[in-house]
mmCIF file of C-alpha atoms in Angstrom:
data_model
loop_
_atom_site.group_PDB
_atom_site.id
_atom_site.type_symbol
_atom_site.label_atom_id
_atom_site.label_comp_id
_atom_site.label_asym_id
_atom_site.label_seq_id
_atom_site.Cartn_x
_atom_site.Cartn_y
_atom_site.Cartn_z
ATOM 1 C CA MET A 121 107.807 114.157 114.030
ATOM 2 C CA ALA A 122 109.965 115.045 111.043
ATOM 3 C CA ARG A 123 112.096 112.424 109.380
ATOM 4 C CA ASN A 124 115.563 113.820 108.775
ATOM 5 C CA LEU A 125 117.052 111.545 106.144
ATOM 6 C CA LEU A 126 120.480 113.119 106.360
ATOM 7 C CA PHE A 127 120.938 111.520 109.764
ATOM 8 C CA GLY A 128 118.348 108.728 109.493
ATOM 9 C CA THR A 129 116.532 109.685 112.676
ATOM 10 C CA GLU A 130 112.997 110.715 113.529
ATOM 11 C CA ALA A 131 114.115 113.597 115.732
ATOM 12 C CA ALA A 132 114.635 117.013 114.256
ATOM 13 C CA THR A 133 118.364 117.611 114.272
ATOM 14 C CA ALA A 134 120.541 120.468 113.195
ATOM 15 C CA GLY A 135 121.851 119.982 109.692
ATOM 16 C CA LEU A 136 124.323 121.666 107.465
ATOM 17 C CA SER A 137 123.429 125.166 106.457
ATOM 18 C CA VAL A 138 123.194 126.133 102.823
ATOM 19 C CA ALA A 139 122.088 129.657 103.618
ATOM 20 C CA THR A 140 125.518 131.233 103.077
ATOM 21 C CA ARG A 141 125.840 132.405 99.508
ATOM 22 C CA SER A 142 129.382 132.543 98.219
ATOM 23 C CA GLN A 143 128.624 135.371 95.805
ATOM 24 C CA ALA A 144 125.584 137.084 97.335
ATOM 25 C CA ARG A 145 124.628 140.494 96.023
ATOM 26 C CA THR A 146 125.505 143.374 98.269
ATOM 27 C CA THR A 147 123.117 145.755 96.474
ATOM 28 C CA PRO A 148 119.456 144.749 96.639
ATOM 29 C CA LEU A 149 117.465 144.548 93.422
ATOM 30 C CA SER A 150 114.848 147.240 92.964
ATOM 31 C CA ALA A 151 111.288 146.141 93.723
ATOM 32 C CA ALA A 152 110.481 145.952 90.007
ATOM 33 C CA SER A 153 113.676 144.021 89.207
ATOM 34 C CA LEU A 154 113.088 141.584 92.069
ATOM 35 C CA ASP A 155 109.500 141.001 90.964
ATOM 36 C CA SER A 156 110.631 140.430 87.387
ATOM 37 C CA ARG A 157 113.392 138.043 88.490
ATOM 38 C CA LEU A 158 111.064 135.994 90.691
ATOM 39 C CA ARG A 159 108.572 135.673 87.815
ATOM 40 C CA GLN A 160 111.177 134.287 85.411
ATOM 41 C CA LYS A 161 110.753 130.706 84.285
ATOM 42 C CA ARG A 162 113.010 128.323 86.227
ATOM 43 C CA SER A 163 115.566 126.292 84.301
ATOM 44 C CA PRO A 164 114.866 122.615 83.551
ATOM 45 C CA ALA A 165 117.979 121.601 85.532
ATOM 46 C CA TYR A 166 116.783 123.506 88.607
ATOM 47 C CA VAL A 167 113.245 122.090 88.407
ATOM 48 C CA GLN A 168 114.566 118.560 87.949
ATOM 49 C CA ALA A 169 116.925 118.886 90.918
ATOM 50 C CA MET A 170 114.178 120.213 93.196
ATOM 51 C CA THR A 171 111.732 117.489 92.163
ATOM 52 C CA ARG A 172 114.300 114.733 92.692
ATOM 53 C CA VAL A 173 114.910 115.500 96.362
ATOM 54 C CA ASP A 174 113.184 112.235 97.306
ATOM 55 C CA VAL A 175 115.709 110.222 95.310
ATOM 56 C CA GLY A 176 118.049 110.916 98.201
ATOM 57 C CA GLY A 177 121.555 110.935 96.738
ATOM 58 C CA HIS A 178 122.366 114.386 98.076
ATOM 59 C CA LEU A 179 121.156 113.403 101.551
ATOM 60 C CA HIS A 180 124.058 111.037 102.057
ATOM 61 C CA ASP A 181 126.633 112.521 99.705
ATOM 62 C CA ARG A 182 128.176 115.855 100.688
ATOM 63 C CA GLN A 183 129.398 116.460 97.129
ATOM 64 C CA ALA A 184 125.881 115.995 95.762
ATOM 65 C CA LEU A 185 124.589 118.346 98.471
ATOM 66 C CA ALA A 186 127.202 120.932 97.485
ATOM 67 C CA ALA A 187 126.118 120.541 93.847
ATOM 68 C CA LEU A 188 122.490 121.156 94.876
ATOM 69 C CA LYS A 189 123.541 124.309 96.731
ATOM 70 C CA GLN A 190 125.507 125.514 93.697
ATOM 71 C CA LEU A 191 122.479 124.929 91.493
ATOM 72 C CA ILE A 192 120.302 127.048 93.799
ATOM 73 C CA ASP A 193 122.964 129.780 93.842
ATOM 74 C CA ALA A 194 123.215 129.686 90.044
ATOM 75 C CA GLU A 195 119.437 129.925 89.659
ATOM 76 C CA LEU A 196 118.688 132.504 92.363
ATOM 77 C CA GLY A 197 122.061 133.856 93.504
ATOM 78 C CA GLU A 198 121.556 137.413 92.274
ATOM 79 C CA ILE A 199 118.751 137.887 94.803
ATOM 80 C CA ALA A 200 120.126 139.864 97.754
ATOM 81 C CA LEU A 201 120.333 138.235 101.169
ATOM 82 C CA GLU A 202 117.439 140.256 102.598
ATOM 83 C CA ASP A 203 115.213 138.962 99.782
ATOM 84 C CA ARG A 204 116.653 135.458 99.755
ATOM 85 C CA LEU A 205 114.943 132.152 99.479
ATOM 86 C CA LEU A 206 114.090 130.785 102.939
ATOM 87 C CA GLY A 207 113.212 127.302 101.786
ATOM 88 C CA ILE A 208 111.435 125.022 99.365
ATOM 89 C CA VAL A 209 108.384 122.873 100.092
ATOM 90 C CA SER A 210 107.111 120.113 97.815
ATOM 91 C CA ARG A 211 105.078 116.913 97.743
ATOM 92 C CA CYS A 212 106.874 113.961 99.264
ATOM 93 C CA MET A 213 106.986 110.818 97.148
ATOM 94 C CA LEU A 214 108.067 108.512 99.977
ATOM 95 C CA GLY A 215 104.451 107.464 100.453
ATOM 96 C CA HIS A 216 102.128 107.311 103.426
ATOM 97 C CA PRO A 217 102.427 108.748 106.073
ATOM 98 C CA TYR A 218 104.769 111.364 104.552
ATOM 99 C CA GLU A 219 103.086 114.327 102.868
ATOM 100 C CA VAL A 220 105.665 117.029 102.116
ATOM 101 C CA HIS A 221 109.367 117.584 102.348
ATOM 102 C CA THR A 222 111.309 120.764 102.894
ATOM 103 C CA LEU A 223 114.651 122.134 101.916
ATOM 104 C CA ASP A 224 115.102 124.716 104.655
ATOM 105 C CA LEU A 225 117.892 127.098 103.748
ATOM 106 C CA THR A 226 118.039 128.669 107.217
ATOM 107 C CA GLY A 227 119.321 125.568 108.968
ATOM 108 C CA GLN A 228 117.882 122.135 108.257
ATOM 109 C CA ILE A 229 118.768 120.614 104.932
ATOM 110 C CA ILE A 230 116.040 118.132 104.016
ATOM 111 C CA GLU A 231 113.205 116.939 106.201
ATOM 112 C CA HIS A 232 110.196 114.815 105.317
ATOM 113 C CA PHE A 233 107.005 115.571 107.241
ATOM 114 C CA LYS A 234 104.171 113.229 108.064
ATOM 115 C CA ILE A 235 100.552 114.237 107.529
ATOM 116 C CA GLY A 236 99.507 116.576 110.336
ATOM 117 C CA HIS A 237 103.016 117.354 111.607
ATOM 118 C CA THR A 238 103.848 121.042 111.561
ATOM 119 C CA LEU A 239 106.591 122.396 109.318
ATOM 120 C CA PRO A 240 108.943 125.138 110.507
ATOM 121 C CA LEU A 241 106.943 128.360 110.857
ATOM 122 C CA THR A 242 108.462 130.038 107.823
ATOM 123 C CA LEU A 243 107.545 127.086 105.578
ATOM 124 C CA GLU A 244 104.153 125.892 106.906
ATOM 125 C CA ARG A 245 102.295 128.509 104.843
ATOM 126 C CA ALA A 246 103.381 126.709 101.643
ATOM 127 C CA ARG A 247 102.103 123.252 102.611
ATOM 128 C CA THR A 248 98.653 123.433 100.998
ATOM 129 C CA LEU A 249 100.082 124.677 97.715
ATOM 130 C CA ALA A 250 102.879 122.098 97.794
ATOM 131 C CA VAL A 251 100.476 119.143 97.834
ATOM 132 C CA HIS A 252 98.466 120.552 94.910
ATOM 133 C CA PRO A 253 99.216 118.617 91.713
ATOM 134 C CA SER A 254 99.616 121.818 89.654
ATOM 135 C CA TYR A 255 102.888 122.693 91.365
ATOM 136 C CA ALA A 256 106.244 120.930 91.390
ATOM 137 C CA PHE A 257 107.401 122.906 94.430
ATOM 138 C CA ILE A 258 106.966 126.190 96.274
ATOM 139 C CA GLU A 259 109.791 128.656 96.916
ATOM 140 C CA VAL A 260 109.236 130.467 100.203
ATOM 141 C CA TYR A 261 110.585 133.982 100.740
ATOM 142 C CA ALA A 262 110.075 136.340 103.686
ATOM 143 C CA ASN A 263 107.109 138.228 102.174
ATOM 144 C CA ARG A 264 106.042 136.073 99.249
ATOM 145 C CA MET A 265 105.888 132.592 97.812
ATOM 146 C CA VAL A 266 106.642 131.517 94.257
ATOM 147 C CA THR A 267 104.842 128.499 92.868
ATOM 148 C CA VAL A 268 106.846 126.558 90.289
ATOM 149 C CA SER A 269 105.240 124.107 87.874
ATOM 150 C CA ASP A 270 106.911 121.067 86.321
ATOM 151 C CA SER A 271 107.560 123.168 83.205
ATOM 152 C CA GLY A 272 109.343 125.849 85.273
ATOM 153 C CA GLN A 273 106.555 128.424 84.951
ATOM 154 C CA THR A 274 106.173 130.582 88.046
ATOM 155 C CA ALA A 275 103.484 132.565 89.833
ATOM 156 C CA VAL A 276 104.272 134.974 92.646
ATOM 157 C CA ILE A 277 101.965 135.179 95.649
ATOM 158 C CA GLU A 278 102.678 138.446 97.452
ATOM 159 C CA GLY A 279 102.152 139.355 101.065
ATOM 160 C CA THR A 280 102.442 135.921 102.625
ATOM 161 C CA THR A 281 103.964 135.982 106.073
#
């Protein structure tokens, strides 16, 4: 069962949604522009924020959570809603039995998953990459994943559904 730290329970519970973008693009990027944008190196501030999810301040502090959402919007906000980020999966540093945690932008905020427990369907495909030491975290989109290293370097994996 997932551990939802926002509410301190083992049961999966509905969280706050961060899927609504305040300044989302209404015109989609061209395929070439989207590919180029997804391949851009991520900023140090963005990488640091995504790798510090286990620290937990934003889980209990709505202002910190809002700041995290603003950081995601600043980093990826020009990507149109139909191409938007569905969630982020990364190694969990809470220790055994937790393996990965997710930031699910379609509903749940942060959940930590034990070894062998299934992630939401849209995010499960990133689990194996997320536990690999070469990657800080994995951005999951509808038809692709983007691996992000600690340095912010990216690699796009196309055609993942």
